[in-house]
Tab-separated table of C-alpha atoms in Angstrom:
chain	number	residue	atom	x	y	z
A	3	UNK	CA	145.939	63.266	51.301
A	4	UNK	CA	146.716	60.746	54.208
A	5	UNK	CA	145.159	62.571	57.138
A	6	UNK	CA	147.005	60.251	59.524
A	7	UNK	CA	150.195	62.064	59.120
A	8	UNK	CA	151.187	65.825	58.515
A	9	UNK	CA	154.144	64.687	56.294
A	10	UNK	CA	155.696	61.382	55.266
A	11	UNK	CA	159.415	60.680	55.393
A	12	UNK	CA	160.320	58.669	52.377
A	13	UNK	CA	163.588	56.749	52.197
A	14	UNK	CA	165.342	54.697	49.363
A	15	UNK	CA	166.273	51.029	49.621
A	16	UNK	CA	168.497	49.267	47.004
A	17	UNK	CA	168.069	45.814	48.624
A	18	UNK	CA	166.027	44.065	51.418
A	19	UNK	CA	168.602	44.786	54.167
A	20	UNK	CA	168.607	48.575	53.336
A	21	UNK	CA	164.757	48.585	53.473
A	22	UNK	CA	164.839	46.998	56.954
A	23	UNK	CA	167.477	49.634	57.916
A	24	UNK	CA	165.300	52.426	56.659
A	25	UNK	CA	162.135	51.264	58.453
A	26	UNK	CA	164.221	50.708	61.749
A	27	UNK	CA	165.689	54.308	61.606
A	28	UNK	CA	162.335	55.962	61.048
A	29	UNK	CA	161.049	55.962	57.656
A	30	UNK	CA	157.248	56.371	57.043
A	31	UNK	CA	157.610	54.739	53.474
A	32	UNK	CA	160.462	53.208	51.394
A	33	UNK	CA	160.704	53.209	47.742
A	34	UNK	CA	162.372	50.261	46.031
A	35	UNK	CA	163.231	48.943	42.540
A	36	UNK	CA	162.431	45.524	41.085
A	37	UNK	CA	164.891	43.692	38.912
A	38	UNK	CA	163.374	45.238	35.864
A	39	UNK	CA	162.005	48.527	34.612
A	40	UNK	CA	163.415	50.865	37.203
A	41	UNK	CA	166.006	53.708	36.981
A	42	UNK	CA	168.720	52.130	39.231
A	43	UNK	CA	169.587	48.953	37.488
A	44	UNK	CA	173.003	48.774	39.210
A	45	UNK	CA	171.388	48.621	42.719
A	46	UNK	CA	170.857	45.224	44.234
A	47	UNK	CA	167.066	45.508	43.725
A	48	UNK	CA	164.256	43.325	44.691
A	49	UNK	CA	163.192	39.884	43.446
A	50	UNK	CA	159.525	39.190	43.857
A	51	UNK	CA	160.163	37.250	47.020
A	52	UNK	CA	162.269	39.948	48.471
A	53	UNK	CA	159.466	42.275	47.742
A	54	UNK	CA	157.030	40.235	49.800
A	55	UNK	CA	159.461	40.106	52.656
A	56	UNK	CA	160.080	43.840	52.453
A	57	UNK	CA	156.401	44.712	52.374
A	58	UNK	CA	155.768	42.228	55.176
A	59	UNK	CA	158.498	43.935	57.491
A	60	UNK	CA	157.463	47.413	56.536
A	61	UNK	CA	153.684	46.801	57.233
A	62	UNK	CA	154.470	45.153	60.548
A	63	UNK	CA	156.210	48.303	61.560
A	64	UNK	CA	153.694	50.731	60.169
A	65	UNK	CA	155.585	51.763	57.045
A	66	UNK	CA	154.601	51.660	53.378
A	67	UNK	CA	156.491	50.306	50.247
A	68	UNK	CA	156.480	51.998	46.849
A	69	UNK	CA	157.953	50.293	43.718
A	70	UNK	CA	159.511	52.148	40.949
A	71	UNK	CA	158.592	51.219	37.328
A	72	UNK	CA	159.748	54.498	36.074
A	73	UNK	CA	161.754	53.847	32.933
A	74	UNK	CA	160.799	55.495	29.569
A	75	UNK	CA	159.869	52.235	27.794
A	76	UNK	CA	160.873	51.122	24.337
A	77	UNK	CA	158.760	48.831	22.336
A	78	UNK	CA	160.460	45.664	23.507
A	79	UNK	CA	159.767	46.919	27.040
A	80	UNK	CA	156.042	47.221	26.452
A	81	UNK	CA	155.803	43.550	25.344
A	82	UNK	CA	157.309	42.466	28.713
A	83	UNK	CA	155.595	44.880	31.270
A	84	UNK	CA	152.169	43.389	31.412
A	85	UNK	CA	153.610	40.084	32.631
A	86	UNK	CA	155.612	41.958	35.271
A	87	UNK	CA	152.574	43.726	36.535
A	88	UNK	CA	150.714	40.504	36.878
A	89	UNK	CA	153.603	39.239	39.034
A	90	UNK	CA	153.799	42.237	41.281
A	91	UNK	CA	149.995	43.113	41.760
A	92	UNK	CA	149.426	40.847	44.608
A	93	UNK	CA	152.701	41.397	46.461
A	94	UNK	CA	151.098	43.854	48.794
A	95	UNK	CA	152.855	47.001	47.568
A	96	UNK	CA	151.201	50.274	48.483
A	97	UNK	CA	151.874	52.068	45.334
A	98	UNK	CA	153.745	51.880	42.145
A	99	UNK	CA	155.787	54.803	40.674
A	100	UNK	CA	155.597	55.441	37.069
A	101	UNK	CA	156.959	57.969	34.382
A	102	UNK	CA	155.789	56.794	30.965
A	103	UNK	CA	152.111	57.399	29.956
A	104	UNK	CA	152.070	54.127	27.966
A	105	UNK	CA	153.319	52.259	31.235
A	106	UNK	CA	150.714	54.051	33.300
A	107	UNK	CA	147.817	52.845	30.938
A	108	UNK	CA	149.209	49.210	31.240
A	109	UNK	CA	149.287	49.479	35.153
A	110	UNK	CA	145.674	50.671	35.167
A	111	UNK	CA	144.738	47.647	32.873
A	112	UNK	CA	146.715	44.929	34.677
A	113	UNK	CA	146.627	46.314	38.286
A	114	UNK	CA	143.315	48.258	38.418
A	115	UNK	CA	143.457	48.362	42.264
A	116	UNK	CA	146.943	49.639	42.546
A	117	UNK	CA	147.739	53.077	43.815
A	118	UNK	CA	149.759	54.936	41.116
A	119	UNK	CA	152.271	57.741	41.610
A	120	UNK	CA	154.009	59.953	38.875
A	121	UNK	CA	157.809	60.043	39.025
A	122	UNK	CA	159.746	63.207	38.904
A	123	UNK	CA	161.217	61.790	35.598
A	124	UNK	CA	157.800	62.729	33.984
A	125	UNK	CA	158.800	66.597	34.210
A	126	UNK	CA	155.860	67.635	36.430
A	127	UNK	CA	156.390	71.398	36.316
A	128	UNK	CA	152.868	72.988	36.575
A	129	UNK	CA	149.397	72.460	38.264
A	130	UNK	CA	147.615	71.543	34.919
A	131	UNK	CA	150.083	68.599	34.556
A	132	UNK	CA	149.211	67.669	38.103
A	133	UNK	CA	145.552	67.943	37.371
A	134	UNK	CA	146.018	65.749	34.206
A	135	UNK	CA	147.545	62.959	36.142
A	136	UNK	CA	144.836	63.292	38.835
A	137	UNK	CA	142.189	62.903	36.083
A	138	UNK	CA	144.050	59.808	34.852
A	139	UNK	CA	143.778	58.271	38.475
A	140	UNK	CA	147.064	59.140	39.906
A	141	UNK	CA	147.151	59.541	43.791
A	142	UNK	CA	150.461	61.415	43.922
A	143	UNK	CA	152.793	63.318	41.770
A	144	UNK	CA	156.410	64.023	42.364
A	145	UNK	CA	157.597	67.440	41.509
A	146	UNK	CA	160.252	68.101	38.900
A	147	UNK	CA	163.622	68.997	40.663
A	148	UNK	CA	163.539	72.403	38.671
A	149	UNK	CA	160.630	73.799	40.843
A	150	UNK	CA	160.938	76.465	43.459
A	151	UNK	CA	158.985	76.292	46.681
A	152	UNK	CA	156.972	79.253	45.584
A	153	UNK	CA	155.936	77.292	42.330
A	154	UNK	CA	155.070	74.274	44.436
A	155	UNK	CA	152.834	76.212	46.706
A	156	UNK	CA	150.961	77.581	43.632
A	157	UNK	CA	150.699	73.996	42.454
A	158	UNK	CA	149.049	73.006	45.770
A	159	UNK	CA	146.515	75.854	45.551
A	160	UNK	CA	145.331	74.835	42.132
A	161	UNK	CA	145.037	70.910	42.511
A	162	UNK	CA	142.501	68.725	44.303
A	163	UNK	CA	143.067	68.304	48.113
A	164	UNK	CA	143.473	64.531	47.955
A	165	UNK	CA	146.239	64.640	45.321
A	166	UNK	CA	149.531	64.253	47.145
A	167	UNK	CA	152.722	66.102	46.411
A	168	UNK	CA	156.013	64.405	46.806
A	169	UNK	CA	159.343	66.291	46.524
A	170	UNK	CA	163.029	65.561	47.111
A	171	UNK	CA	164.512	67.007	50.237
A	172	UNK	CA	167.991	65.279	50.331
A	173	UNK	CA	170.445	63.726	47.967
A	174	UNK	CA	172.359	63.807	44.670
A	175	UNK	CA	171.315	66.269	41.994
A	176	UNK	CA	171.199	65.436	38.267
A	177	UNK	CA	172.715	67.837	35.602
A	178	UNK	CA	169.899	67.032	33.302
A	179	UNK	CA	166.337	68.184	33.231
A	180	UNK	CA	164.384	66.014	35.707
A	181	UNK	CA	166.970	63.354	35.223
A	182	UNK	CA	166.488	62.986	31.391
A	183	UNK	CA	170.114	62.551	30.448
A	184	UNK	CA	171.656	61.474	27.169
A	185	UNK	CA	175.377	61.669	28.182
A	186	UNK	CA	175.443	58.096	29.445
A	187	UNK	CA	173.895	56.534	26.477
A	188	UNK	CA	176.078	58.448	24.052
A	189	UNK	CA	179.395	58.044	25.829
A	190	UNK	CA	178.968	54.503	27.388
A	191	UNK	CA	176.070	52.938	25.584
A	192	UNK	CA	174.131	52.691	28.726
A	193	UNK	CA	170.616	54.526	28.767
A	194	UNK	CA	170.155	56.554	31.906
A	195	UNK	CA	166.325	56.709	31.106
A	196	UNK	CA	166.290	52.819	31.324
A	197	UNK	CA	168.208	52.552	34.541
A	198	UNK	CA	171.840	52.053	33.383
A	199	UNK	CA	173.415	55.705	34.160
A	200	UNK	CA	177.083	55.565	34.333
A	201	UNK	CA	177.214	59.202	35.878
A	202	UNK	CA	179.357	60.902	33.250
A	203	UNK	CA	178.284	64.141	34.778
A	204	UNK	CA	180.780	63.390	37.567
A	205	UNK	CA	183.838	62.887	35.204
A	206	UNK	CA	186.624	65.333	34.608
A	207	UNK	CA	186.534	66.984	31.066
A	208	UNK	CA	188.990	68.778	28.788
A	209	UNK	CA	188.751	70.559	25.404
A	210	UNK	CA	190.342	69.219	22.219
A	211	UNK	CA	190.847	71.596	19.351
A	212	UNK	CA	189.988	70.079	15.985
A	213	UNK	CA	193.315	70.595	14.323
A	214	UNK	CA	195.309	69.537	17.505
A	215	UNK	CA	194.265	66.013	18.215
A	216	UNK	CA	195.697	64.673	21.471
A	217	UNK	CA	196.255	68.156	22.991
A	218	UNK	CA	194.034	68.219	25.995
A	219	UNK	CA	193.196	71.734	27.349
A	220	UNK	CA	191.519	71.939	30.729
A	221	UNK	CA	188.112	73.510	31.166
A	222	UNK	CA	188.517	76.042	33.929
A	223	UNK	CA	186.178	78.429	35.627
A	224	UNK	CA	187.934	81.031	37.907
A	225	UNK	CA	190.802	78.379	38.004
A	226	UNK	CA	188.752	76.187	40.262
A	227	UNK	CA	188.988	72.954	38.294
A	228	UNK	CA	187.331	71.002	35.559
A	229	UNK	CA	184.284	69.000	36.902
A	230	UNK	CA	181.941	71.337	35.276
A	231	UNK	CA	178.800	69.179	35.541
A	232	UNK	CA	179.283	68.126	39.181
A	233	UNK	CA	176.460	69.386	41.322
A	234	UNK	CA	176.550	69.652	45.123
A	235	UNK	CA	174.075	67.369	46.937
A	236	UNK	CA	170.547	68.712	47.937
A	237	UNK	CA	169.950	69.234	51.682
A	238	UNK	CA	166.868	70.830	53.122
A	239	UNK	CA	167.449	69.948	56.740
A	240	UNK	CA	167.126	73.626	57.726
A	241	UNK	CA	164.088	74.372	55.652
A	242	UNK	CA	161.393	71.908	56.874
A	243	UNK	CA	158.889	74.598	57.739
A	244	UNK	CA	159.091	76.092	54.238
A	245	UNK	CA	158.431	72.656	52.532
A	246	UNK	CA	155.502	72.064	54.754
A	247	UNK	CA	154.194	75.594	54.066
A	248	UNK	CA	154.517	74.935	50.374
A	249	UNK	CA	152.107	71.840	50.752
A	250	UNK	CA	154.506	69.066	50.174
A	251	UNK	CA	153.276	65.868	51.843
A	252	UNK	CA	156.039	63.232	50.974
A	253	UNK	CA	159.650	64.294	51.844
A	254	UNK	CA	161.868	62.175	49.597
A	255	UNK	CA	165.464	61.203	50.285
A	256	UNK	CA	167.508	60.288	47.065
A	257	UNK	CA	169.768	57.189	47.012
A	258	UNK	CA	168.805	53.737	46.221
A	259	UNK	CA	172.528	52.880	45.464
A	260	UNK	CA	173.714	54.321	48.805
A	261	UNK	CA	174.981	52.200	51.914
A	262	UNK	CA	172.944	51.490	55.034
A	263	UNK	CA	174.961	54.029	56.796
A	264	UNK	CA	173.739	56.664	54.541
A	265	UNK	CA	170.098	55.486	54.774
A	266	UNK	CA	170.279	55.265	58.717
A	267	UNK	CA	171.941	58.665	59.205
A	268	UNK	CA	169.402	60.304	56.747
A	269	UNK	CA	166.392	58.599	58.074
A	270	UNK	CA	167.190	59.126	61.760
A	271	UNK	CA	168.221	62.787	61.211
A	272	UNK	CA	165.230	63.835	59.308
A	273	UNK	CA	162.932	61.919	61.466
A	274	UNK	CA	164.233	63.640	64.440
A	275	UNK	CA	164.014	67.080	62.691
A	276	UNK	CA	160.485	66.564	61.367
A	277	UNK	CA	159.186	65.162	64.698
A	278	UNK	CA	160.754	68.112	66.591
A	279	UNK	CA	159.182	70.638	64.283
A	280	UNK	CA	155.799	69.225	64.572
A	281	UNK	CA	156.121	69.153	68.437
A	282	UNK	CA	157.673	72.630	68.604
A	283	UNK	CA	158.951	75.040	65.920
A	284	UNK	CA	161.162	76.733	68.601
A	285	UNK	CA	162.637	73.277	69.518
A	286	UNK	CA	163.409	72.576	65.919
A	287	UNK	CA	164.995	75.923	65.463
A	288	UNK	CA	167.153	75.427	68.474
A	289	UNK	CA	168.521	72.305	67.126
A	290	UNK	CA	169.606	73.246	63.534
A	291	UNK	CA	173.298	72.873	64.170
A	292	UNK	CA	172.696	69.447	65.667
A	293	UNK	CA	170.724	68.309	62.530
A	294	UNK	CA	173.418	69.667	60.265
A	295	UNK	CA	176.080	67.828	62.214
A	296	UNK	CA	174.181	64.652	62.147
A	297	UNK	CA	173.314	64.717	58.400
A	298	UNK	CA	177.020	65.201	57.566
A	299	UNK	CA	177.467	61.639	58.781
A	300	UNK	CA	176.089	60.690	55.388
A	301	UNK	CA	178.511	60.643	52.409
A	302	UNK	CA	177.854	63.872	50.470
A	303	UNK	CA	179.311	66.297	47.878
A	304	UNK	CA	178.827	69.467	49.940
A	305	UNK	CA	175.231	70.824	50.177
A	306	UNK	CA	172.901	73.108	48.211
A	307	UNK	CA	169.130	74.017	48.283
A	308	UNK	CA	168.774	73.295	44.585
A	309	UNK	CA	166.146	75.181	42.861
A	310	UNK	CA	163.913	75.591	45.918
A	311	UNK	CA	164.843	79.398	46.459
A	312	UNK	CA	165.693	80.305	42.864
A	313	UNK	CA	167.877	79.219	40.090
A	314	UNK	CA	171.201	77.651	41.175
A	315	UNK	CA	174.433	79.405	40.394
A	316	UNK	CA	178.103	78.679	40.135
A	317	UNK	CA	178.094	78.041	43.877
A	318	UNK	CA	175.927	74.973	43.409
A	319	UNK	CA	178.689	73.124	41.540
A	320	UNK	CA	181.915	71.500	42.661
A	321	UNK	CA	184.748	72.155	40.070
A	322	UNK	CA	187.706	70.791	41.784
A	323	UNK	CA	186.646	67.107	42.617
A	324	UNK	CA	183.976	64.625	42.061
A	325	UNK	CA	184.679	62.696	45.377
A	326	UNK	CA	182.432	62.399	48.351
A	327	UNK	CA	182.986	63.796	51.776
A	328	UNK	CA	183.140	60.829	54.166
A	329	UNK	CA	183.041	61.808	57.860
A	330	UNK	CA	182.234	58.266	59.027
A	331	UNK	CA	183.305	54.759	58.223
A	332	UNK	CA	180.649	52.077	57.929
A	333	UNK	CA	181.883	49.038	59.999
A	334	UNK	CA	178.709	46.878	59.709
A	335	UNK	CA	175.280	46.240	61.149
A	336	UNK	CA	174.518	44.082	64.291
A	337	UNK	CA	173.072	40.917	63.121
A	338	UNK	CA	172.442	39.437	66.505
A	339	UNK	CA	173.121	40.086	70.123
A	340	UNK	CA	174.473	37.189	72.060
A	341	UNK	CA	173.928	36.010	75.617
A	342	UNK	CA	177.758	36.419	76.314
A	343	UNK	CA	177.517	40.202	75.550
A	344	UNK	CA	179.130	39.904	72.047
A	345	UNK	CA	177.428	40.981	68.846
A	346	UNK	CA	177.617	39.434	65.449
A	347	UNK	CA	178.373	41.439	62.290
A	348	UNK	CA	179.742	40.939	58.740
A	349	UNK	CA	182.651	43.460	58.756
A	350	UNK	CA	182.502	46.204	55.951
A	351	UNK	CA	185.583	48.183	56.810
A	352	UNK	CA	188.797	47.744	58.912
A	353	UNK	CA	188.815	48.316	62.631
A	354	UNK	CA	190.955	47.275	65.537
A	355	UNK	CA	190.848	46.417	69.316
A	356	UNK	CA	191.035	49.644	71.185
A	357	UNK	CA	189.010	51.729	68.390
A	358	UNK	CA	186.322	54.054	69.599
A	359	UNK	CA	183.141	53.486	67.669
A	360	UNK	CA	179.603	54.673	67.649
A	361	UNK	CA	176.545	52.398	67.616
A	362	UNK	CA	173.657	54.298	66.066
A	363	UNK	CA	170.466	54.118	68.187
A	364	UNK	CA	167.362	53.854	66.181
A	365	UNK	CA	165.946	57.230	67.068
A	366	UNK	CA	168.148	59.602	68.941
A	367	UNK	CA	171.791	59.730	69.792
A	368	UNK	CA	174.711	57.327	69.447
A	369	UNK	CA	176.171	54.791	71.871
A	370	UNK	CA	179.793	55.320	72.384
A	371	UNK	CA	181.868	52.224	72.823
A	372	UNK	CA	185.395	50.850	72.742
A	373	UNK	CA	186.237	47.607	70.849
A	374	UNK	CA	187.501	45.136	73.472
A	375	UNK	CA	187.707	41.919	71.618
A	376	UNK	CA	187.228	40.411	68.063
A	377	UNK	CA	186.756	36.767	67.376
A	378	UNK	CA	186.065	35.170	63.996
A	379	UNK	CA	183.447	32.462	63.368
A	380	UNK	CA	185.772	29.876	64.623
A	381	UNK	CA	186.314	31.608	67.931
A	382	UNK	CA	189.909	32.705	67.249
A	383	UNK	CA	191.005	35.934	68.669
A	384	UNK	CA	191.979	38.766	66.291
A	385	UNK	CA	193.756	42.149	66.933
A	386	UNK	CA	192.072	43.765	63.962
A	387	UNK	CA	189.373	43.064	61.234
A	388	UNK	CA	190.947	43.799	57.915
A	389	UNK	CA	188.948	41.554	55.643
A	390	UNK	CA	185.647	42.770	54.117
A	391	UNK	CA	182.575	40.552	54.807
A	392	UNK	CA	184.266	38.557	57.479
A	393	UNK	CA	181.866	36.986	60.000
A	394	UNK	CA	182.920	38.518	63.381
A	395	UNK	CA	181.798	38.469	67.123
A	396	UNK	CA	182.627	41.751	68.768
A	397	UNK	CA	182.668	42.814	72.437
A	398	UNK	CA	182.531	46.373	73.652
A	399	UNK	CA	183.358	48.060	76.952
A	400	UNK	CA	179.584	48.574	77.465
A	401	UNK	CA	176.710	46.248	78.408
A	402	UNK	CA	174.994	44.549	75.442
A	403	UNK	CA	171.691	45.311	76.945
A	404	UNK	CA	171.307	48.525	75.216
A	405	UNK	CA	172.189	46.924	71.787
A	406	UNK	CA	169.714	45.661	69.209
A	407	UNK	CA	169.663	43.742	66.036
A	408	UNK	CA	169.924	46.074	63.131
A	409	UNK	CA	171.875	48.938	64.687
A	410	UNK	CA	174.503	50.422	62.500
A	411	UNK	CA	178.180	50.476	63.854
A	412	UNK	CA	180.272	53.320	62.484
A	413	UNK	CA	183.677	55.011	63.232
A	414	UNK	CA	184.662	58.647	62.727
A	415	UNK	CA	186.956	58.916	59.817
A	416	UNK	CA	189.266	61.196	61.695
């Protein structure tokens, strides 16, 4: 186990900009996907050059980068993976995350010096499995999502001290066992176990009786609706002490396809909560409501503690909708702070002169500001910013001295 830190806060990044955001807002480590062989093919993902840039930025700020190569490989994948490993072995990655035993053996052959982690996708549910992977040379194993904290604590007591345990603490839950889903492949021809999940578990379903084609009868449970597979999101912000007590070293946030606003809010909130707890358990306890308010700035589907305190029940599902709760609107990220007091951003959602916004500081708190002026890249004044991705120069009613490149600008959706 890494003795330099008590726990590690591990954030997702779908692209280089999001990696930088995660590091800026407090991640100890970031996990990313390359353009092949990961489970989030629809994310932006990283070219080899972007990996190098991301690793350089993370290492300069004391953070690590892990690459996911966690598909379940078919024969045609096996032919291509050795060349991929040759390409990534000298990028400077801190570890590669793998599910498939065959891919693991190829990694040992073609990247003998690389630290290897075992993905949750490998269904790691007992201490003998952890010990098996340790014997094969793995440094870390990610628990299956179906484990309770009591089970994880028992695993910790029965594995070597230097084998690290990683577990999810926040994010979307999958309807299938450890993420092994066949629905997407069957219904859309896109294999979830090779990175192409279309999330059919979030769709609305009905029943058709065999002799009555075209007659759709809703699936209802207590008249609450028909989204029968749609789980709430995991949130363990109130249970950091229990996770540490269980022996979990790496606290993992789900979401390589999420926005920078999600990553920033999750990183900053969990960073604050973890640091507060390590400083003073009483301080942490006194700020629970604050953490809950801050984490709700992420998009989410209501919260659950998953399997950690026992088997989920009907309260862990959402039957009436598959939509996210969005309490904040992402306006953009500060690309530069100019001498005239303006900031540059590439606008993501509409805002207007006079709107009250929040600029997320990198560690604690938000900077409240009012939009005073908007100029386009040609210097023309605008009353509003309705066009996504427009290059804009914004002035606020505050001094620009407290603003820094990389800060997220958001607006309360209410």
